Amino acid sequence: RSDSERVVRREGGEEAEGERPPRARTGSQGESVTAQLLDSLRRLRRDPTLLHIGVLSSLYEATLYAFVFLWTPALESRASLAAALASADVLDVLGPSEAVTISHGKIFSLLMLCKAVGSRVFACGLGHVSRDAGRGLQRTFALRALKLTFATSAACLALPVLSQRYDTTLFAFCAFELMLGFYWPAVAILRTEFVTEGRSSMISVFRVLLNVLVIGLLELSGFLSECAMFSIACTMLAASWVSVSVLQARVQGEASILAMPAGRPKASRSDDLEHESRPMLTTEGDSDGDADGFV
């Protein structure tokens, strides 16, 4: 059929479908996205809880990117050193032509297995908590899990700085991935609990800081040693631990304030204490009246 036969017309002389002007939504959509991002920034300034969630998640996830490009050379260098010590010919084995290759696929599978085990352990613990109490205890469980994750992860990445053993480093990396299995469900609970409005735009703001940190780490990895990069990663994990500790103290403080009874003012409470310390009077032989006897 021709184009004129495919024109759809409606009663009342409305414009044909082919003559309708194109819908220009690009500008309005861009303005809407910008407005949402600005609103998210304003909420970050007003609410320190959101700021702490963004800081701790950005610092930890930037450490994950650093771990991605650090674990392979760290294990390769220690495998070469272990082979050199085993062969009793250090100079030959450590030469560039005698490089030791490790099974990257098996090691990566082992790391992913440790991550899955960590997620399963967290799910079992959360299920036990959910049977006992509601969302408040789940939030506390998530905060404690994050503190454990950041502290243990920092210790795991400090081991390659202190030790050149292959088996010790591999064990530390497996423990690091185990804690990663704790992190994702725990931070998801916090984001669900506290980031209630404009979640997508707020997560985008968090990722801006994450991208800045990752780019900085990539630039530093070009001229810093492996030991220095692991030290920077440990420092970022320590900062994450401090941030989640402050967040936990803030959340517990708000919960204790909300749990206080709001029935009577403080003056009436002091009056009650004064009356409780007063001895009980009886009606027998009491010339002061019956009213005080029943206070």
PDB file of N, CA, C and O in Angstrom, residues 191-251:
ATOM      1  N   ARG A 191      21.029  -0.121  51.990  1.00  0.00           N
ATOM      2  CA  ARG A 191      20.485   0.729  50.932  1.00  0.00           C
ATOM      3  C   ARG A 191      18.969   0.638  50.878  1.00  0.00           C
ATOM      4  O   ARG A 191      18.278   1.638  50.650  1.00  0.00           O
ATOM      5  N   THR A 192      18.437  -0.548  51.105  1.00  0.00           N
ATOM      6  CA  THR A 192      16.981  -0.689  51.126  1.00  0.00           C
ATOM      7  C   THR A 192      16.362   0.038  52.311  1.00  0.00           C
ATOM      8  O   THR A 192      15.271   0.605  52.209  1.00  0.00           O
ATOM      9  N   GLU A 193      17.061   0.048  53.432  1.00  0.00           N
ATOM     10  CA  GLU A 193      16.536   0.654  54.657  1.00  0.00           C
ATOM     11  C   GLU A 193      16.597   2.177  54.623  1.00  0.00           C
ATOM     12  O   GLU A 193      15.658   2.851  55.055  1.00  0.00           O
ATOM     13  N   PHE A 194      17.695   2.728  54.106  1.00  0.00           N
ATOM     14  CA  PHE A 194      17.929   4.165  54.242  1.00  0.00           C
ATOM     15  C   PHE A 194      17.752   4.934  52.939  1.00  0.00           C
ATOM     16  O   PHE A 194      17.364   6.091  52.965  1.00  0.00           O
ATOM     17  N   VAL A 195      18.076   4.334  51.806  1.00  0.00           N
ATOM     18  CA  VAL A 195      17.917   5.034  50.520  1.00  0.00           C
ATOM     19  C   VAL A 195      16.526   4.707  49.997  1.00  0.00           C
ATOM     20  O   VAL A 195      16.325   3.789  49.200  1.00  0.00           O
ATOM     21  N   THR A 196      15.555   5.451  50.453  1.00  0.00           N
ATOM     22  CA  THR A 196      14.160   5.160  50.132  1.00  0.00           C
ATOM     23  C   THR A 196      13.643   5.965  48.949  1.00  0.00           C
ATOM     24  O   THR A 196      12.742   5.513  48.244  1.00  0.00           O
ATOM     25  N   GLU A 197      14.186   7.157  48.716  1.00  0.00           N
ATOM     26  CA  GLU A 197      13.709   8.016  47.629  1.00  0.00           C
ATOM     27  C   GLU A 197      14.836   8.254  46.628  1.00  0.00           C
ATOM     28  O   GLU A 197      15.977   8.523  47.009  1.00  0.00           O
ATOM     29  N   GLY A 198      14.481   8.156  45.349  1.00  0.00           N
ATOM     30  CA  GLY A 198      15.476   8.402  44.310  1.00  0.00           C
ATOM     31  C   GLY A 198      16.679   7.489  44.422  1.00  0.00           C
ATOM     32  O   GLY A 198      17.819   7.941  44.379  1.00  0.00           O
ATOM     33  N   ARG A 199      16.417   6.202  44.572  1.00  0.00           N
ATOM     34  CA  ARG A 199      17.517   5.265  44.814  1.00  0.00           C
ATOM     35  C   ARG A 199      18.477   5.202  43.646  1.00  0.00           C
ATOM     36  O   ARG A 199      19.699   5.165  43.824  1.00  0.00           O
ATOM     37  N   SER A 200      17.968   5.203  42.426  1.00  0.00           N
ATOM     38  CA  SER A 200      18.844   5.099  41.261  1.00  0.00           C
ATOM     39  C   SER A 200      19.761   6.313  41.138  1.00  0.00           C
ATOM     40  O   SER A 200      20.966   6.180  40.873  1.00  0.00           O
ATOM     41  N   SER A 201      19.225   7.512  41.347  1.00  0.00           N
ATOM     42  CA  SER A 201      20.063   8.713  41.273  1.00  0.00           C
ATOM     43  C   SER A 201      21.060   8.764  42.425  1.00  0.00           C
ATOM     44  O   SER A 201      22.204   9.209  42.253  1.00  0.00           O
ATOM     45  N   MET A 202      20.667   8.288  43.605  1.00  0.00           N
ATOM     46  CA  MET A 202      21.592   8.276  44.733  1.00  0.00           C
ATOM     47  C   MET A 202      22.733   7.294  44.494  1.00  0.00           C
ATOM     48  O   MET A 202      23.902   7.591  44.792  1.00  0.00           O
ATOM     49  N   ILE A 203      22.425   6.116  43.942  1.00  0.00           N
ATOM     50  CA  ILE A 203      23.471   5.150  43.624  1.00  0.00           C
ATOM     51  C   ILE A 203      24.400   5.714  42.552  1.00  0.00           C
ATOM     52  O   ILE A 203      25.618   5.466  42.565  1.00  0.00           O
ATOM     53  N   SER A 204      23.862   6.492  41.624  1.00  0.00           N
ATOM     54  CA  SER A 204      24.706   7.124  40.602  1.00  0.00           C
ATOM     55  C   SER A 204      25.683   8.106  41.234  1.00  0.00           C
ATOM     56  O   SER A 204      26.848   8.202  40.818  1.00  0.00           O
ATOM     57  N   VAL A 205      25.227   8.846  42.249  1.00  0.00           N
ATOM     58  CA  VAL A 205      26.132   9.752  42.953  1.00  0.00           C
ATOM     59  C   VAL A 205      27.220   8.968  43.679  1.00  0.00           C
ATOM     60  O   VAL A 205      28.399   9.358  43.687  1.00  0.00           O
ATOM     61  N   PHE A 206      26.854   7.838  44.288  1.00  0.00           N
ATOM     62  CA  PHE A 206      27.851   6.999  44.937  1.00  0.00           C
ATOM     63  C   PHE A 206      28.901   6.524  43.932  1.00  0.00           C
ATOM     64  O   PHE A 206      30.095   6.451  44.250  1.00  0.00           O
ATOM     65  N   ARG A 207      28.468   6.204  42.738  1.00  0.00           N
ATOM     66  CA  ARG A 207      29.400   5.675  41.738  1.00  0.00           C
ATOM     67  C   ARG A 207      30.350   6.739  41.205  1.00  0.00           C
ATOM     68  O   ARG A 207      31.412   6.396  40.678  1.00  0.00           O
ATOM     69  N   VAL A 208      29.976   8.003  41.330  1.00  0.00           N
ATOM     70  CA  VAL A 208      30.913   9.057  40.922  1.00  0.00           C
ATOM     71  C   VAL A 208      32.173   8.998  41.780  1.00  0.00           C
ATOM     72  O   VAL A 208      33.306   9.008  41.272  1.00  0.00           O
ATOM     73  N   LEU A 209      31.991   8.909  43.093  1.00  0.00           N
ATOM     74  CA  LEU A 209      33.137   8.779  43.985  1.00  0.00           C
ATOM     75  C   LEU A 209      33.896   7.488  43.720  1.00  0.00           C
ATOM     76  O   LEU A 209      35.137   7.466  43.739  1.00  0.00           O
ATOM     77  N   LEU A 210      33.168   6.411  43.461  1.00  0.00           N
ATOM     78  CA  LEU A 210      33.814   5.135  43.152  1.00  0.00           C
ATOM     79  C   LEU A 210      34.688   5.236  41.911  1.00  0.00           C
ATOM     80  O   LEU A 210      35.842   4.765  41.895  1.00  0.00           O
ATOM     81  N   ASN A 211      34.172   5.861  40.860  1.00  0.00           N
ATOM     82  CA  ASN A 211      34.949   5.993  39.628  1.00  0.00           C
ATOM     83  C   ASN A 211      36.197   6.844  39.837  1.00  0.00           C
ATOM     84  O   ASN A 211      37.263   6.538  39.284  1.00  0.00           O
ATOM     85  N   VAL A 212      36.067   7.902  40.628  1.00  0.00           N
ATOM     86  CA  VAL A 212      37.234   8.742  40.909  1.00  0.00           C
ATOM     87  C   VAL A 212      38.315   7.933  41.634  1.00  0.00           C
ATOM     88  O   VAL A 212      39.514   8.006  41.305  1.00  0.00           O
ATOM     89  N   LEU A 213      37.899   7.139  42.617  1.00  0.00           N
ATOM     90  CA  LEU A 213      38.862   6.328  43.364  1.00  0.00           C
ATOM     91  C   LEU A 213      39.511   5.273  42.474  1.00  0.00           C
ATOM     92  O   LEU A 213      40.727   5.034  42.560  1.00  0.00           O
ATOM     93  N   VAL A 214      38.730   4.630  41.625  1.00  0.00           N
ATOM     94  CA  VAL A 214      39.280   3.579  40.753  1.00  0.00           C
ATOM     95  C   VAL A 214      40.279   4.171  39.764  1.00  0.00           C
ATOM     96  O   VAL A 214      41.362   3.600  39.525  1.00  0.00           O
ATOM     97  N   ILE A 215      39.945   5.308  39.179  1.00  0.00           N
ATOM     98  CA  ILE A 215      40.875   5.948  38.232  1.00  0.00           C
ATOM     99  C   ILE A 215      42.171   6.335  38.942  1.00  0.00           C
ATOM    100  O   ILE A 215      43.276   6.157  38.419  1.00  0.00           O
ATOM    101  N   GLY A 216      42.048   6.846  40.157  1.00  0.00           N
ATOM    102  CA  GLY A 216      43.247   7.190  40.915  1.00  0.00           C
ATOM    103  C   GLY A 216      44.113   5.975  41.220  1.00  0.00           C
ATOM    104  O   GLY A 216      45.351   6.031  41.110  1.00  0.00           O
ATOM    105  N   LEU A 217      43.472   4.849  41.585  1.00  0.00           N
ATOM    106  CA  LEU A 217      44.240   3.633  41.859  1.00  0.00           C
ATOM    107  C   LEU A 217      44.913   3.092  40.603  1.00  0.00           C
ATOM    108  O   LEU A 217      46.058   2.622  40.660  1.00  0.00           O
ATOM    109  N   LEU A 218      44.220   3.162  39.487  1.00  0.00           N
ATOM    110  CA  LEU A 218      44.822   2.700  38.235  1.00  0.00           C
ATOM    111  C   LEU A 218      46.027   3.549  37.849  1.00  0.00           C
ATOM    112  O   LEU A 218      47.044   3.022  37.361  1.00  0.00           O
ATOM    113  N   GLU A 219      45.935   4.843  38.058  1.00  0.00           N
ATOM    114  CA  GLU A 219      47.072   5.706  37.760  1.00  0.00           C
ATOM    115  C   GLU A 219      48.243   5.437  38.700  1.00  0.00           C
ATOM    116  O   GLU A 219      49.405   5.424  38.281  1.00  0.00           O
ATOM    117  N   LEU A 220      47.951   5.199  39.972  1.00  0.00           N
ATOM    118  CA  LEU A 220      49.019   4.943  40.929  1.00  0.00           C
ATOM    119  C   LEU A 220      49.682   3.597  40.714  1.00  0.00           C
ATOM    120  O   LEU A 220      50.879   3.432  41.000  1.00  0.00           O
ATOM    121  N   SER A 221      48.929   2.624  40.225  1.00  0.00           N
ATOM    122  CA  SER A 221      49.501   1.287  40.034  1.00  0.00           C
ATOM    123  C   SER A 221      50.598   1.258  38.978  1.00  0.00           C
ATOM    124  O   SER A 221      51.387   0.310  38.946  1.00  0.00           O
ATOM    125  N   GLY A 222      50.670   2.285  38.142  1.00  0.00           N
ATOM    126  CA  GLY A 222      51.685   2.305  37.100  1.00  0.00           C
ATOM    127  C   GLY A 222      53.083   2.545  37.618  1.00  0.00           C
ATOM    128  O   GLY A 222      54.059   2.091  37.000  1.00  0.00           O
ATOM    129  N   PHE A 223      53.217   3.240  38.750  1.00  0.00           N
ATOM    130  CA  PHE A 223      54.568   3.555  39.231  1.00  0.00           C
ATOM    131  C   PHE A 223      54.761   3.257  40.710  1.00  0.00           C
ATOM    132  O   PHE A 223      55.850   3.508  41.246  1.00  0.00           O
ATOM    133  N   LEU A 224      53.748   2.722  41.404  1.00  0.00           N
ATOM    134  CA  LEU A 224      53.912   2.313  42.788  1.00  0.00           C
ATOM    135  C   LEU A 224      54.174   0.814  42.868  1.00  0.00           C
ATOM    136  O   LEU A 224      53.728   0.044  42.014  1.00  0.00           O
ATOM    137  N   SER A 225      54.846   0.399  43.915  1.00  0.00           N
ATOM    138  CA  SER A 225      55.149  -1.019  44.092  1.00  0.00           C
ATOM    139  C   SER A 225      53.912  -1.779  44.561  1.00  0.00           C
ATOM    140  O   SER A 225      52.907  -1.193  44.983  1.00  0.00           O
ATOM    141  N   GLU A 226      54.014  -3.090  44.498  1.00  0.00           N
ATOM    142  CA  GLU A 226      52.907  -3.936  44.957  1.00  0.00           C
ATOM    143  C   GLU A 226      52.643  -3.728  46.435  1.00  0.00           C
ATOM    144  O   GLU A 226      51.479  -3.668  46.870  1.00  0.00           O
ATOM    145  N   CYS A 227      53.692  -3.603  47.219  1.00  0.00           N
ATOM    146  CA  CYS A 227      53.531  -3.384  48.655  1.00  0.00           C
ATOM    147  C   CYS A 227      52.808  -2.070  48.929  1.00  0.00           C
ATOM    148  O   CYS A 227      51.935  -2.003  49.805  1.00  0.00           O
ATOM    149  N   ALA A 228      53.123  -1.030  48.180  1.00  0.00           N
ATOM    150  CA  ALA A 228      52.471   0.261  48.373  1.00  0.00           C
ATOM    151  C   ALA A 228      50.990   0.189  47.994  1.00  0.00           C
ATOM    152  O   ALA A 228      50.142   0.775  48.686  1.00  0.00           O
ATOM    153  N   MET A 229      50.665  -0.524  46.936  1.00  0.00           N
ATOM    154  CA  MET A 229      49.268  -0.640  46.522  1.00  0.00           C
ATOM    155  C   MET A 229      48.443  -1.408  47.552  1.00  0.00           C
ATOM    156  O   MET A 229      47.316  -1.017  47.880  1.00  0.00           O
ATOM    157  N   PHE A 230      49.008  -2.486  48.103  1.00  0.00           N
ATOM    158  CA  PHE A 230      48.296  -3.206  49.155  1.00  0.00           C
ATOM    159  C   PHE A 230      48.144  -2.336  50.406  1.00  0.00           C
ATOM    160  O   PHE A 230      47.123  -2.419  51.102  1.00  0.00           O
ATOM    161  N   SER A 231      49.126  -1.512  50.692  1.00  0.00           N
ATOM    162  CA  SER A 231      49.022  -0.620  51.843  1.00  0.00           C
ATOM    163  C   SER A 231      47.911   0.409  51.644  1.00  0.00           C
ATOM    164  O   SER A 231      47.154   0.720  52.579  1.00  0.00           O
ATOM    165  N   ILE A 232      47.794   0.950  50.426  1.00  0.00           N
ATOM    166  CA  ILE A 232      46.721   1.900  50.134  1.00  0.00           C
ATOM    167  C   ILE A 232      45.357   1.222  50.269  1.00  0.00           C
ATOM    168  O   ILE A 232      44.396   1.789  50.816  1.00  0.00           O
ATOM    169  N   ALA A 233      45.273  -0.014  49.782  1.00  0.00           N
ATOM    170  CA  ALA A 233      44.015  -0.752  49.896  1.00  0.00           C
ATOM    171  C   ALA A 233      43.650  -0.986  51.361  1.00  0.00           C
ATOM    172  O   ALA A 233      42.478  -0.857  51.754  1.00  0.00           O
ATOM    173  N   CYS A 234      44.627  -1.317  52.199  1.00  0.00           N
ATOM    174  CA  CYS A 234      44.357  -1.506  53.619  1.00  0.00           C
ATOM    175  C   CYS A 234      43.893  -0.209  54.269  1.00  0.00           C
ATOM    176  O   CYS A 234      43.008  -0.212  55.137  1.00  0.00           O
ATOM    177  N   THR A 235      44.481   0.900  53.859  1.00  0.00           N
ATOM    178  CA  THR A 235      44.068   2.198  54.399  1.00  0.00           C
ATOM    179  C   THR A 235      42.620   2.515  54.022  1.00  0.00           C
ATOM    180  O   THR A 235      41.841   3.008  54.852  1.00  0.00           O
ATOM    181  N   MET A 236      42.242   2.231  52.799  1.00  0.00           N
ATOM    182  CA  MET A 236      40.868   2.466  52.374  1.00  0.00           C
ATOM    183  C   MET A 236      39.892   1.576  53.127  1.00  0.00           C
ATOM    184  O   MET A 236      38.785   2.001  53.495  1.00  0.00           O
ATOM    185  N   LEU A 237      40.289   0.335  53.397  1.00  0.00           N
ATOM    186  CA  LEU A 237      39.429  -0.553  54.175  1.00  0.00           C
ATOM    187  C   LEU A 237      39.312  -0.086  55.617  1.00  0.00           C
ATOM    188  O   LEU A 237      38.241  -0.193  56.226  1.00  0.00           O
ATOM    189  N   ALA A 238      40.392   0.446  56.170  1.00  0.00           N
ATOM    190  CA  ALA A 238      40.319   1.001  57.524  1.00  0.00           C
ATOM    191  C   ALA A 238      39.379   2.204  57.567  1.00  0.00           C
ATOM    192  O   ALA A 238      38.608   2.377  58.525  1.00  0.00           O
ATOM    193  N   ALA A 239      39.425   3.038  56.527  1.00  0.00           N
ATOM    194  CA  ALA A 239      38.497   4.174  56.464  1.00  0.00           C
ATOM    195  C   ALA A 239      37.055   3.694  56.341  1.00  0.00           C
ATOM    196  O   ALA A 239      36.137   4.295  56.923  1.00  0.00           O
ATOM    197  N   SER A 240      36.834   2.616  55.609  1.00  0.00           N
ATOM    198  CA  SER A 240      35.487   2.041  55.508  1.00  0.00           C
ATOM    199  C   SER A 240      35.011   1.558  56.869  1.00  0.00           C
ATOM    200  O   SER A 240      33.843   1.731  57.244  1.00  0.00           O
ATOM    201  N   TRP A 241      35.914   0.938  57.631  1.00  0.00           N
ATOM    202  CA  TRP A 241      35.541   0.460  58.970  1.00  0.00           C
ATOM    203  C   TRP A 241      35.169   1.629  59.874  1.00  0.00           C
ATOM    204  O   TRP A 241      34.205   1.545  60.647  1.00  0.00           O
ATOM    205  N   VAL A 242      35.918   2.696  59.808  1.00  0.00           N
ATOM    206  CA  VAL A 242      35.593   3.884  60.618  1.00  0.00           C
ATOM    207  C   VAL A 242      34.227   4.443  60.220  1.00  0.00           C
ATOM    208  O   VAL A 242      33.411   4.811  61.073  1.00  0.00           O
ATOM    209  N   SER A 243      33.968   4.491  58.923  1.00  0.00           N
ATOM    210  CA  SER A 243      32.694   5.043  58.451  1.00  0.00           C
ATOM    211  C   SER A 243      31.515   4.200  58.916  1.00  0.00           C
ATOM    212  O   SER A 243      30.499   4.733  59.378  1.00  0.00           O
ATOM    213  N   VAL A 244      31.638   2.875  58.827  1.00  0.00           N
ATOM    214  CA  VAL A 244      30.517   2.024  59.251  1.00  0.00           C
ATOM    215  C   VAL A 244      30.384   2.039  60.771  1.00  0.00           C
ATOM    216  O   VAL A 244      29.264   1.893  61.301  1.00  0.00           O
ATOM    217  N   SER A 245      31.468   2.254  61.507  1.00  0.00           N
ATOM    218  CA  SER A 245      31.369   2.364  62.957  1.00  0.00           C
ATOM    219  C   SER A 245      30.612   3.629  63.359  1.00  0.00           C
ATOM    220  O   SER A 245      29.764   3.603  64.259  1.00  0.00           O
ATOM    221  N   VAL A 246      30.911   4.730  62.686  1.00  0.00           N
ATOM    222  CA  VAL A 246      30.176   5.974  62.949  1.00  0.00           C
ATOM    223  C   VAL A 246      28.705   5.814  62.576  1.00  0.00           C
ATOM    224  O   VAL A 246      27.809   6.276  63.297  1.00  0.00           O
ATOM    225  N   LEU A 247      28.463   5.153  61.465  1.00  0.00           N
ATOM    226  CA  LEU A 247      27.075   4.919  61.044  1.00  0.00           C
ATOM    227  C   LEU A 247      26.341   4.050  62.049  1.00  0.00           C
ATOM    228  O   LEU A 247      25.171   4.316  62.378  1.00  0.00           O
ATOM    229  N   GLN A 248      26.991   3.016  62.564  1.00  0.00           N
ATOM    230  CA  GLN A 248      26.348   2.155  63.552  1.00  0.00           C
ATOM    231  C   GLN A 248      26.017   2.927  64.829  1.00  0.00           C
ATOM    232  O   GLN A 248      24.923   2.773  65.391  1.00  0.00           O
ATOM    233  N   ALA A 249      26.944   3.757  65.282  1.00  0.00           N
ATOM    234  CA  ALA A 249      26.682   4.558  66.480  1.00  0.00           C
ATOM    235  C   ALA A 249      25.527   5.518  66.247  1.00  0.00           C
ATOM    236  O   ALA A 249      24.680   5.726  67.132  1.00  0.00           O
ATOM    237  N   ARG A 250      25.468   6.092  65.060  1.00  0.00           N
ATOM    238  CA  ARG A 250      24.381   7.030  64.755  1.00  0.00           C
ATOM    239  C   ARG A 250      23.036   6.312  64.704  1.00  0.00           C
ATOM    240  O   ARG A 250      22.033   6.800  65.248  1.00  0.00           O
ATOM    241  N   VAL A 251      22.995   5.161  64.071  1.00  0.00           N
ATOM    242  CA  VAL A 251      21.737   4.421  63.952  1.00  0.00           C
ATOM    243  C   VAL A 251      21.269   3.934  65.316  1.00  0.00           C
ATOM    244  O   VAL A 251      20.080   4.014  65.654  1.00  0.00           O
TER     245      VAL A 251
END
